[in-house]
Amino acid sequence: MIKNRIIQLIECKEIAKENFYKKIGMTSASFRGKAKETPINSTAIENILLEIPDVNPIWLLTGEGEMLKELNTLNKVADPISKEIFFTDLPLEKKIDVLYDQNLKLIENNSNTFIDEKIGNVLAHLYAQSSLQDKSILFIQKVIKRQEDLIKNQDKKIEEILTILKEKIAIN
């Protein structure tokens, strides 16, 4: 189960469990007893991948492969095309196009080394980016709604004040 792999990962990395659970948006209770058998949410997975960038996302999700990416694999991922994908503000569609073109070149060169891991890394990163963008949009929508509510309340108070003033003027 994925929660067992998370525990294994933080023990391997010698990370304080309580602090780590808090950083990924969970509590230690989620990793004990019956709760340990329940699924983990995508936000927590995203936070784990951001918090521990050298974790192999395929291992984290499926248990297949090595727990941590090898150093030479990380260096291969950091080639110029991957840098274009990871470290620029390209639109998501453009990043996917670059990844697709890169994959075609690797296939043409019969170089299947690290293709699955590279694709997994890029897709995990793209998922994290799109999820963060979705969260940003939701946050902005909440802020706008809150501002609209505040404006409505202010309008009501202004109307009340105007009504009181009109009544006082009418009395005089």
mmCIF file of C-alpha atoms in Angstrom:
data_model
loop_
_atom_site.group_PDB
_atom_site.id
_atom_site.type_symbol
_atom_site.label_atom_id
_atom_site.label_comp_id
_atom_site.label_asym_id
_atom_site.label_seq_id
_atom_site.Cartn_x
_atom_site.Cartn_y
_atom_site.Cartn_z
ATOM 1 C CA MET A 1 0.000 0.000 0.000
ATOM 2 C CA ILE A 2 1.130 3.520 -0.777
ATOM 3 C CA LYS A 3 1.066 4.624 2.868
ATOM 4 C CA ASN A 4 3.511 1.846 3.762
ATOM 5 C CA ARG A 5 5.817 3.102 1.003
ATOM 6 C CA ILE A 6 5.541 6.654 2.346
ATOM 7 C CA ILE A 7 6.586 5.434 5.803
ATOM 8 C CA GLN A 8 9.432 3.453 4.230
ATOM 9 C CA LEU A 9 10.516 6.556 2.285
ATOM 10 C CA ILE A 10 10.583 8.936 5.251
ATOM 11 C CA GLU A 11 12.413 6.366 7.364
ATOM 12 C CA CYS A 12 14.984 5.915 4.575
ATOM 13 C CA LYS A 13 15.422 9.695 4.271
ATOM 14 C CA GLU A 14 15.469 10.029 8.093
ATOM 15 C CA ILE A 15 12.751 12.661 8.041
ATOM 16 C CA ALA A 16 10.742 13.410 11.192
ATOM 17 C CA LYS A 17 7.365 11.752 10.594
ATOM 18 C CA GLU A 18 5.112 14.341 12.260
ATOM 19 C CA ASN A 19 6.732 17.231 10.389
ATOM 20 C CA PHE A 20 6.536 15.373 7.102
ATOM 21 C CA TYR A 21 2.877 14.441 7.563
ATOM 22 C CA LYS A 22 2.120 18.092 8.260
ATOM 23 C CA LYS A 23 4.035 19.230 5.160
ATOM 24 C CA ILE A 24 2.021 16.899 2.925
ATOM 25 C CA GLY A 25 -1.270 17.982 4.499
ATOM 26 C CA MET A 26 -1.961 14.873 6.577
ATOM 27 C CA THR A 27 -1.660 13.685 10.186
ATOM 28 C CA SER A 28 0.023 10.688 11.757
ATOM 29 C CA ALA A 29 -3.422 9.219 12.434
ATOM 30 C CA SER A 30 -3.759 8.604 8.689
ATOM 31 C CA PHE A 31 -0.798 6.228 8.913
ATOM 32 C CA ARG A 32 -2.006 4.073 11.819
ATOM 33 C CA GLY A 33 -4.568 1.309 12.282
ATOM 34 C CA LYS A 34 -7.463 1.053 9.806
ATOM 35 C CA ALA A 35 -6.719 4.539 8.421
ATOM 36 C CA LYS A 36 -3.431 3.178 7.086
ATOM 37 C CA GLU A 37 -5.449 1.042 4.648
ATOM 38 C CA THR A 38 -7.406 3.988 3.203
ATOM 39 C CA PRO A 39 -6.378 5.719 -0.056
ATOM 40 C CA ILE A 40 -4.252 8.832 -0.064
ATOM 41 C CA ASN A 41 -5.415 12.016 -1.786
ATOM 42 C CA SER A 42 -3.740 13.460 -4.869
ATOM 43 C CA THR A 43 -2.726 16.643 -3.054
ATOM 44 C CA ALA A 44 -0.675 14.614 -0.581
ATOM 45 C CA ILE A 45 1.001 12.731 -3.448
ATOM 46 C CA GLU A 46 1.761 16.019 -5.169
ATOM 47 C CA ASN A 47 3.239 17.416 -1.942
ATOM 48 C CA ILE A 48 5.393 14.300 -1.457
ATOM 49 C CA LEU A 49 6.805 14.627 -4.985
ATOM 50 C CA LEU A 50 7.546 18.308 -4.381
ATOM 51 C CA GLU A 51 8.987 17.697 -0.909
ATOM 52 C CA ILE A 52 11.220 14.752 -1.926
ATOM 53 C CA PRO A 53 12.172 15.348 -5.577
ATOM 54 C CA ASP A 54 14.447 12.300 -5.782
ATOM 55 C CA VAL A 55 11.649 9.828 -4.986
ATOM 56 C CA ASN A 56 10.762 7.628 -7.934
ATOM 57 C CA PRO A 57 7.084 8.486 -8.615
ATOM 58 C CA ILE A 58 6.457 5.074 -10.192
ATOM 59 C CA TRP A 59 7.739 3.357 -7.046
ATOM 60 C CA LEU A 60 5.683 5.667 -4.866
ATOM 61 C CA LEU A 61 2.461 4.924 -6.750
ATOM 62 C CA THR A 62 2.943 1.250 -7.645
ATOM 63 C CA GLY A 63 5.826 -0.121 -5.602
ATOM 64 C CA GLU A 64 7.681 -1.042 -8.808
ATOM 65 C CA GLY A 65 11.290 -0.061 -9.399
ATOM 66 C CA GLU A 66 13.714 1.622 -7.040
ATOM 67 C CA MET A 67 12.581 3.926 -4.249
ATOM 68 C CA LEU A 68 14.944 6.744 -5.184
ATOM 69 C CA LYS A 69 16.086 7.984 -8.543
ATOM 70 C CA GLU A 70 19.725 7.334 -9.269
ATOM 71 C CA LEU A 71 22.011 10.331 -9.573
ATOM 72 C CA ASN A 72 22.861 9.558 -13.207
ATOM 73 C CA THR A 73 19.138 9.316 -13.981
ATOM 74 C CA LEU A 74 18.597 12.758 -12.455
ATOM 75 C CA ASN A 75 21.401 14.124 -14.605
ATOM 76 C CA LYS A 76 19.880 12.596 -17.730
ATOM 77 C CA VAL A 77 16.517 14.112 -16.848
ATOM 78 C CA ALA A 78 18.212 17.487 -16.608
ATOM 79 C CA ASP A 79 19.061 17.572 -20.318
ATOM 80 C CA PRO A 80 18.179 20.780 -22.222
ATOM 81 C CA ILE A 81 14.751 19.586 -23.361
ATOM 82 C CA SER A 82 13.769 18.525 -19.846
ATOM 83 C CA LYS A 83 14.999 21.861 -18.533
ATOM 84 C CA GLU A 84 12.716 23.518 -21.070
ATOM 85 C CA ILE A 85 9.830 21.490 -19.660
ATOM 86 C CA PHE A 86 10.587 21.838 -15.961
ATOM 87 C CA PHE A 87 12.046 25.283 -15.538
ATOM 88 C CA THR A 88 10.125 27.571 -17.865
ATOM 89 C CA ASP A 89 6.725 29.174 -17.836
ATOM 90 C CA LEU A 90 5.685 27.466 -21.052
ATOM 91 C CA PRO A 91 1.972 26.717 -21.294
ATOM 92 C CA LEU A 92 1.052 23.173 -20.290
ATOM 93 C CA GLU A 93 0.119 22.285 -23.902
ATOM 94 C CA LYS A 94 3.582 23.363 -25.120
ATOM 95 C CA LYS A 95 5.284 21.290 -22.419
ATOM 96 C CA ILE A 96 3.309 18.240 -23.515
ATOM 97 C CA ASP A 97 4.295 18.892 -27.162
ATOM 98 C CA VAL A 98 7.981 19.144 -26.184
ATOM 99 C CA LEU A 99 7.706 15.901 -24.211
ATOM 100 C CA TYR A 100 6.009 14.168 -27.153
ATOM 101 C CA ASP A 101 8.740 15.338 -29.585
ATOM 102 C CA GLN A 102 11.455 14.247 -27.168
ATOM 103 C CA ASN A 103 9.845 10.822 -26.828
ATOM 104 C CA LEU A 104 9.698 10.415 -30.646
ATOM 105 C CA LYS A 105 13.410 11.260 -30.938
ATOM 106 C CA LEU A 106 14.295 8.696 -28.271
ATOM 107 C CA ILE A 107 12.240 6.039 -30.044
ATOM 108 C CA GLU A 108 13.816 6.892 -33.431
ATOM 109 C CA ASN A 109 17.286 6.509 -31.914
ATOM 110 C CA ASN A 110 16.295 3.148 -30.371
ATOM 111 C CA SER A 111 17.220 4.647 -27.027
ATOM 112 C CA ASN A 112 14.659 3.219 -24.632
ATOM 113 C CA THR A 113 16.885 3.809 -21.606
ATOM 114 C CA PHE A 114 15.033 5.717 -18.934
ATOM 115 C CA ILE A 115 12.062 6.549 -21.219
ATOM 116 C CA ASP A 116 9.477 5.265 -18.753
ATOM 117 C CA GLU A 117 11.132 6.958 -15.810
ATOM 118 C CA LYS A 118 11.610 10.196 -17.727
ATOM 119 C CA ILE A 119 7.987 10.232 -18.826
ATOM 120 C CA GLY A 120 6.891 9.431 -15.273
ATOM 121 C CA ASN A 121 8.977 12.276 -13.877
ATOM 122 C CA VAL A 122 7.733 14.806 -16.406
ATOM 123 C CA LEU A 123 4.099 13.722 -16.066
ATOM 124 C CA ALA A 124 4.310 13.882 -12.266
ATOM 125 C CA HIS A 125 5.767 17.379 -12.525
ATOM 126 C CA LEU A 126 3.143 18.493 -15.053
ATOM 127 C CA TYR A 127 0.396 17.051 -12.845
ATOM 128 C CA ALA A 128 1.765 18.950 -9.863
ATOM 129 C CA GLN A 129 1.870 22.173 -11.895
ATOM 130 C CA SER A 130 -1.664 21.792 -13.226
ATOM 131 C CA SER A 131 -2.951 20.902 -9.774
ATOM 132 C CA LEU A 132 -1.296 24.008 -8.312
ATOM 133 C CA GLN A 133 -2.823 26.113 -11.083
ATOM 134 C CA ASP A 134 -6.259 24.640 -10.309
ATOM 135 C CA LYS A 135 -5.776 25.429 -6.614
ATOM 136 C CA SER A 136 -4.714 28.977 -7.460
ATOM 137 C CA ILE A 137 -7.836 29.496 -9.548
ATOM 138 C CA LEU A 138 -10.050 28.145 -6.757
ATOM 139 C CA PHE A 139 -8.310 30.399 -4.240
ATOM 140 C CA ILE A 140 -8.805 33.449 -6.455
ATOM 141 C CA GLN A 141 -12.471 32.537 -6.945
ATOM 142 C CA LYS A 142 -12.911 32.321 -3.160
ATOM 143 C CA VAL A 143 -11.234 35.707 -2.686
ATOM 144 C CA ILE A 144 -13.489 37.263 -5.328
ATOM 145 C CA LYS A 145 -16.590 35.732 -3.703
ATOM 146 C CA ARG A 146 -15.500 37.039 -0.309
ATOM 147 C CA GLN A 147 -14.961 40.521 -1.747
ATOM 148 C CA GLU A 148 -18.388 40.416 -3.408
ATOM 149 C CA ASP A 149 -19.968 39.455 -0.070
ATOM 150 C CA LEU A 150 -18.150 42.299 1.690
ATOM 151 C CA ILE A 151 -19.342 44.768 -0.943
ATOM 152 C CA LYS A 152 -22.943 43.527 -0.549
ATOM 153 C CA ASN A 153 -22.699 44.006 3.222
ATOM 154 C CA GLN A 154 -21.264 47.503 2.770
ATOM 155 C CA ASP A 155 -24.072 48.360 0.332
ATOM 156 C CA LYS A 156 -26.661 47.222 2.906
ATOM 157 C CA LYS A 157 -25.059 49.364 5.601
ATOM 158 C CA ILE A 158 -24.955 52.369 3.278
ATOM 159 C CA GLU A 159 -28.636 51.850 2.485
ATOM 160 C CA GLU A 160 -29.421 51.684 6.222
ATOM 161 C CA ILE A 161 -27.474 54.899 6.865
ATOM 162 C CA LEU A 162 -29.224 56.645 3.969
ATOM 163 C CA THR A 163 -32.624 55.525 5.278
ATOM 164 C CA ILE A 164 -31.802 56.871 8.760
ATOM 165 C CA LEU A 165 -30.589 60.175 7.279
ATOM 166 C CA LYS A 166 -33.734 60.517 5.161
ATOM 167 C CA GLU A 167 -35.900 59.874 8.214
ATOM 168 C CA LYS A 168 -33.993 62.509 10.223
ATOM 169 C CA ILE A 169 -34.273 65.041 7.401
ATOM 170 C CA ALA A 170 -37.999 64.322 7.093
ATOM 171 C CA ILE A 171 -38.455 64.891 10.849
ATOM 172 C CA ASN A 172 -36.714 68.248 10.732
#
